[in-house]
CSV table of C-alpha atoms in Angstrom, one decimal:
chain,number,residue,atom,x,y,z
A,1,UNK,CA,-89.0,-23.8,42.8
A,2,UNK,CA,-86.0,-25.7,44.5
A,3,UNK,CA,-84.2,-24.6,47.4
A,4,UNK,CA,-82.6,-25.4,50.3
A,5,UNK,CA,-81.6,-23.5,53.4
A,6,UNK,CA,-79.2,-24.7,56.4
A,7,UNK,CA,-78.3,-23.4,59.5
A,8,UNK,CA,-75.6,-20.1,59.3
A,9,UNK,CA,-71.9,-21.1,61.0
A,10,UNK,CA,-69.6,-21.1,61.7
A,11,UNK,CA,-70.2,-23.8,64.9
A,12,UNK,CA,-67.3,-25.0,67.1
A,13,UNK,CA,-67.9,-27.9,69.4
A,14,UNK,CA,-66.1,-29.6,71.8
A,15,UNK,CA,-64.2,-32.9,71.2
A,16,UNK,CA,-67.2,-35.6,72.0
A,17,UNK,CA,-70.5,-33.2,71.4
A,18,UNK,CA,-73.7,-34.0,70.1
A,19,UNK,CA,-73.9,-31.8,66.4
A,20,UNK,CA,-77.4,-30.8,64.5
A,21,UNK,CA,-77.0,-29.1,61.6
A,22,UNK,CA,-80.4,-28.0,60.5
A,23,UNK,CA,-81.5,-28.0,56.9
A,24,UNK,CA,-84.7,-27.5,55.0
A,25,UNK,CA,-85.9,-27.7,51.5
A,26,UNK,CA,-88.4,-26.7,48.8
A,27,UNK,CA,-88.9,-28.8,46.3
A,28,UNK,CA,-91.6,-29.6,43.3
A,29,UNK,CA,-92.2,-33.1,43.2
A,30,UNK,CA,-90.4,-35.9,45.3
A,31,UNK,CA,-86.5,-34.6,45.7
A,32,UNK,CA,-83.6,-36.8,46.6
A,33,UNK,CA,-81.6,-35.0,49.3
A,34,UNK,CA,-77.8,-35.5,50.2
A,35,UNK,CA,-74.9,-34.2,52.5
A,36,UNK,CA,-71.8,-33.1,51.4
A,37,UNK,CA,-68.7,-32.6,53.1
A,38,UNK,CA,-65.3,-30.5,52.0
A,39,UNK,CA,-62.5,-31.3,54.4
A,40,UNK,CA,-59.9,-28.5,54.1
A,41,UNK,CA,-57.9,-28.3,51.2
A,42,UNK,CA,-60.6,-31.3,49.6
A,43,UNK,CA,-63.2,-31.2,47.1
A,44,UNK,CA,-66.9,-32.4,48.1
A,45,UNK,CA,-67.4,-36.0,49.4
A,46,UNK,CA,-70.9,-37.4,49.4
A,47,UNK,CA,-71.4,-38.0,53.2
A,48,UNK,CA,-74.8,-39.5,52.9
A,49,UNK,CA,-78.3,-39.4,51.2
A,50,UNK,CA,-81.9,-40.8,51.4
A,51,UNK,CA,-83.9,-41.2,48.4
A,52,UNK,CA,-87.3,-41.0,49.7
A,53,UNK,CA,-89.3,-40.0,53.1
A,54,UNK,CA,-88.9,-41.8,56.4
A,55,UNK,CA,-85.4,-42.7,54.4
A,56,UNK,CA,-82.4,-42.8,57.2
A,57,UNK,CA,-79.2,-42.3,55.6
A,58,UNK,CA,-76.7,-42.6,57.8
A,59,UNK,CA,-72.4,-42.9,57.4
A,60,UNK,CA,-69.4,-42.5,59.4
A,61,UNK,CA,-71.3,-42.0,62.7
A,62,UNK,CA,-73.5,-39.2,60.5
A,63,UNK,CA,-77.0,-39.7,60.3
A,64,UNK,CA,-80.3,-37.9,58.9
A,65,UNK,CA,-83.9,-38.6,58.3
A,66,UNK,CA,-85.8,-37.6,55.5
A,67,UNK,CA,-88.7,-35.5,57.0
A,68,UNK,CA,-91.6,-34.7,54.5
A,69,UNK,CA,-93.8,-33.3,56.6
A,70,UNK,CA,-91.5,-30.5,58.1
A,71,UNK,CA,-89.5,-31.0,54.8
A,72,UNK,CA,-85.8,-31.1,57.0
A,73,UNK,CA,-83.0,-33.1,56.8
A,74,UNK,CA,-80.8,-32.3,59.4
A,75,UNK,CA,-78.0,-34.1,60.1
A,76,UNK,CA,-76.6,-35.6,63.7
A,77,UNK,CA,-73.4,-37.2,65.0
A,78,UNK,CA,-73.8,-38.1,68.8
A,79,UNK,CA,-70.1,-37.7,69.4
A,80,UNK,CA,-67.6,-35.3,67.0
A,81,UNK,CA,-64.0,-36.1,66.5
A,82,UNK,CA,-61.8,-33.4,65.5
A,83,UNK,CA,-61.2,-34.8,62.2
A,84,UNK,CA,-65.1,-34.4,61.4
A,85,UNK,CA,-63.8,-30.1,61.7
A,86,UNK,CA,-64.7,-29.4,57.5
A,87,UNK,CA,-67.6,-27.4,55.2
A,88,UNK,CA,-71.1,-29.3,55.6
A,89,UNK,CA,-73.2,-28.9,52.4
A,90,UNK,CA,-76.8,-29.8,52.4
A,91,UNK,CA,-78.2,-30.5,48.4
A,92,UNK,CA,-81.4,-31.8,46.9
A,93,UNK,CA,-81.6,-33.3,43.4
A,94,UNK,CA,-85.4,-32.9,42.2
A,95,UNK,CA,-86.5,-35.4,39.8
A,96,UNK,CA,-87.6,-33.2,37.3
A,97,UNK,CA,-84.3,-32.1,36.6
A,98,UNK,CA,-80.5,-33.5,37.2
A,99,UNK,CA,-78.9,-30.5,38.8
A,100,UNK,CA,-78.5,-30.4,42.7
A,101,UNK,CA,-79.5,-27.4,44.6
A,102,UNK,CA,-77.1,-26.7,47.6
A,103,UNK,CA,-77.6,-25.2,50.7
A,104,UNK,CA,-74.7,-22.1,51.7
A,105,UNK,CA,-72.6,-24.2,53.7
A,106,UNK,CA,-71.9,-24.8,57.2
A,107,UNK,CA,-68.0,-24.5,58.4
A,108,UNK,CA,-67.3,-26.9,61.6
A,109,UNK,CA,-64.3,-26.7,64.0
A,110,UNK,CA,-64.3,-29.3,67.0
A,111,UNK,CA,-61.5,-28.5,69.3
A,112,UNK,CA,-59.9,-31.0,71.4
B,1,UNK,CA,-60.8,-45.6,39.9
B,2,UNK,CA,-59.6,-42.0,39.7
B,3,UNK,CA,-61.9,-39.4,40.8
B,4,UNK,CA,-63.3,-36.3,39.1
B,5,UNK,CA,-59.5,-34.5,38.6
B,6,UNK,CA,-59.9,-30.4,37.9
B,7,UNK,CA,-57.0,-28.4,36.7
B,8,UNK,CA,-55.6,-25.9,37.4
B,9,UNK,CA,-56.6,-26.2,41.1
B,10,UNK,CA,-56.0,-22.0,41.4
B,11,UNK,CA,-55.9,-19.7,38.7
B,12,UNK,CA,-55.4,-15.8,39.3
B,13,UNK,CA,-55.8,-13.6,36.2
B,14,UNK,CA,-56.7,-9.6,35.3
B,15,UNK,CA,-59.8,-8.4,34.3
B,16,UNK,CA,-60.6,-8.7,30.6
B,17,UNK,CA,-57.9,-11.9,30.7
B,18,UNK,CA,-59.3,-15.2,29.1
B,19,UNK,CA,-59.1,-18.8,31.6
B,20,UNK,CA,-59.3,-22.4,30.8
B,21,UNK,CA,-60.6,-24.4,33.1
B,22,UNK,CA,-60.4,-28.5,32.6
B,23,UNK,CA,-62.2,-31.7,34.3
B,24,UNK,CA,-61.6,-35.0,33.9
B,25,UNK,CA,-64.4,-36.8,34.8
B,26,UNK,CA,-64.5,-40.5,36.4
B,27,UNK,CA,-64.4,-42.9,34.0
B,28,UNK,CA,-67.0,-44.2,32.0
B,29,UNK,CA,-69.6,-41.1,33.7
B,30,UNK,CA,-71.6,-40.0,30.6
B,31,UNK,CA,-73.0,-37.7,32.9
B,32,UNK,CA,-70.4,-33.9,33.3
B,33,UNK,CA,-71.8,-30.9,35.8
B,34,UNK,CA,-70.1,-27.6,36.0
B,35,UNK,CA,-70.8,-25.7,39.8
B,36,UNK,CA,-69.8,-22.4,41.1
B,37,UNK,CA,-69.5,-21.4,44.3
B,38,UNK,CA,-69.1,-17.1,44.9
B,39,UNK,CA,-67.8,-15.8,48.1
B,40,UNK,CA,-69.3,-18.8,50.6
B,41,UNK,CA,-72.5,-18.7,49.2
B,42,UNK,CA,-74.4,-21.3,48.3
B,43,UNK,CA,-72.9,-23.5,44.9
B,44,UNK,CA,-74.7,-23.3,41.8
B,45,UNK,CA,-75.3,-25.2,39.0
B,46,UNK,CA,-74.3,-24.0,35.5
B,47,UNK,CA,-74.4,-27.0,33.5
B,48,UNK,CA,-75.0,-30.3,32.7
B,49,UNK,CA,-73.6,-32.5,29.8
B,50,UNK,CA,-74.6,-35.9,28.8
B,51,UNK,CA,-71.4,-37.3,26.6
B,52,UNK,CA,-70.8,-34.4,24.3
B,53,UNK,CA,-74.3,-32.7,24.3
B,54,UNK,CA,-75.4,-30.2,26.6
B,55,UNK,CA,-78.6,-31.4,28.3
B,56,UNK,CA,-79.1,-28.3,30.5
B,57,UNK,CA,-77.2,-25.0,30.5
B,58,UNK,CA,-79.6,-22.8,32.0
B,59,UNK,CA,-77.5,-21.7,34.7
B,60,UNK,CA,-74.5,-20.6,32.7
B,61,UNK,CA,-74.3,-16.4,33.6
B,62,UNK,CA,-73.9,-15.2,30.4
B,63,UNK,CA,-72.0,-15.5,27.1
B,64,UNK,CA,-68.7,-14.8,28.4
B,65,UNK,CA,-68.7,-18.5,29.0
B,66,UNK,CA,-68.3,-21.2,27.3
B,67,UNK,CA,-68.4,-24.8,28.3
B,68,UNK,CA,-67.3,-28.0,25.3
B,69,UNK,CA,-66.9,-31.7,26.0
B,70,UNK,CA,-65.6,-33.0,22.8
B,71,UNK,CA,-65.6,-36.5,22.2
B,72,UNK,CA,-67.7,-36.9,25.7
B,73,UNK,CA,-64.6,-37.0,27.8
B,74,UNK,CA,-63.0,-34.2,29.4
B,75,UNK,CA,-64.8,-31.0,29.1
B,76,UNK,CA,-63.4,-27.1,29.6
B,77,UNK,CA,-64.6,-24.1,30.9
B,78,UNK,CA,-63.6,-21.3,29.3
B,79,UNK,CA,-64.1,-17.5,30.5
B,80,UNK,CA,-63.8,-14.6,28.3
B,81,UNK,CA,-63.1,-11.7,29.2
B,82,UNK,CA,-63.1,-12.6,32.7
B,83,UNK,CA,-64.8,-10.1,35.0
B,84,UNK,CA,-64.4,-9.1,38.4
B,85,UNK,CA,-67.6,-11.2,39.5
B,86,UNK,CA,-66.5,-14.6,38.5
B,87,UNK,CA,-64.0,-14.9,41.3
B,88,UNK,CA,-65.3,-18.0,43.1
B,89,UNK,CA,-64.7,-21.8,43.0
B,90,UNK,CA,-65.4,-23.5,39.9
B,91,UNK,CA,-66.4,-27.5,40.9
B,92,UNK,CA,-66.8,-29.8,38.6
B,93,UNK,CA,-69.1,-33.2,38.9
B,94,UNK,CA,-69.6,-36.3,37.4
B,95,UNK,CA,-71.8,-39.1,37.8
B,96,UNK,CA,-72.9,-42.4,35.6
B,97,UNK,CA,-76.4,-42.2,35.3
B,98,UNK,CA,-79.3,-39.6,35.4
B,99,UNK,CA,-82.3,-39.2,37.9
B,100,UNK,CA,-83.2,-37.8,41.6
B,101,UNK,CA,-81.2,-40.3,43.1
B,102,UNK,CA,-77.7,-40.5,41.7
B,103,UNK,CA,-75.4,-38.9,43.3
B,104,UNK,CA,-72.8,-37.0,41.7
B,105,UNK,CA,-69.2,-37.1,42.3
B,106,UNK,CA,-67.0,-33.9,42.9
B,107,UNK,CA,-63.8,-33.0,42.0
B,108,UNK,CA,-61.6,-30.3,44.1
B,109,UNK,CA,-62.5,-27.3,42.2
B,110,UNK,CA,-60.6,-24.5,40.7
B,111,UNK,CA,-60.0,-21.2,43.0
B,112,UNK,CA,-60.5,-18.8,40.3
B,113,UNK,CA,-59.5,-15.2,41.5
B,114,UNK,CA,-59.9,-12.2,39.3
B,115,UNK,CA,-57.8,-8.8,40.4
């Protein structure tokens, strides 16, 4: 079946930190994989996605590779802001289907 | 363009009470997806409308709900008798075409909170 799994949080960072947030999937077939993010108070924005392997996608300083072979797609920022503190969701969107599969969620805070 | 709007944005209601819940999706998105998300778990899909019909509602809990789209606009989520279970938040999604690789667009959810 379809699942993905990220990394528990909460995490709090410094202003200026590197951030991994670690996800992995399982997936029949050739998924499509995406990061959310809720900003308090906010619904879900689409951060970023790549459609296929070796696929960067990459937005607002955000990046993550789509990894086949270790089936990851963590996602990086080499320096957080405190306006990046908000819910990170992890999804995949199998093509045998049209419904995502989410990860549970990882809560940031970056403190000045 | 206006996003995906959701209404109400809270809703707190008694056991065995009946809740409406409405999403407007973007404009001209054929494509309508209900989500829920239960105390910070994961979200889940629950179903998936293309214009009026539903395509897939295999995730929809049981029959004490009840999801329409008529005339393939908005659609509402309707929950009766609401148990104690289905406190969560209630997103709703919309997105133009089908396929892997489209992403879908979120509105801000409804907190739904059963006492």
């Amino acid at each position: 079946g379809n699942s993905v799994t990220q990394m528990e949080g909460p995490v709090t960072l410094s202003e200026e930190a590197f951030l991994t947030i670690n996800c992995t999937y399982t997936a029949t077939g050739y998924p499509s994989l995406f990061w959310y993010v809720q900003y308090p108070g906010e619904g879900l924005q689409l951060l970023l996605k790549a459609t296929k392997a070796d696929d960067k996608g990459s937005n607002k300083g955000f990046e993550a590779t789509y990894r086949k072979e270790t089936t990851s797609f963590h996602l990086e920022k080499g320096s957080v802001q405190v306006s990046d503190s908000a819910v990170y969701f992890c999804a995949l969107s199998a093509n045998t289907g049209n419904q995502f599969y989410f990860g549970t969620g990882t809560s940031l805070t970056v403190i000045p | 363009e206006a996003g995906v709007t959701q209404f109400p944005s809270h809703s707190v209601i008694e056991k065995g009470q009946t809740v409406t819940l409405r999403c407007d999706p973007i404009s001209g998105h054929d494509n309508l997806y209900w989500y829920r998300r239960v105390m910070g778990k994961e979200i889940k899909f629950l179903l998936h409308f293309v214009k009026e019909s539903k395509q897939d509602e295999s995730g929809m809990p049981n029959n004490r709900f009840l999801a329409e789209r008529t005339g393939g606009t908005y659609s509402t989520l309707k929950v009766q008798p609401a148990e104690l279970e289905d406190s969560g938040v209630y997103f709703c999604a919309s997105s133009q075409g089908q396929g892997a690789g489209q992403p879908q667009h979120f509105g801000d959810g409804t907190r739904l909170s059963i006492l």
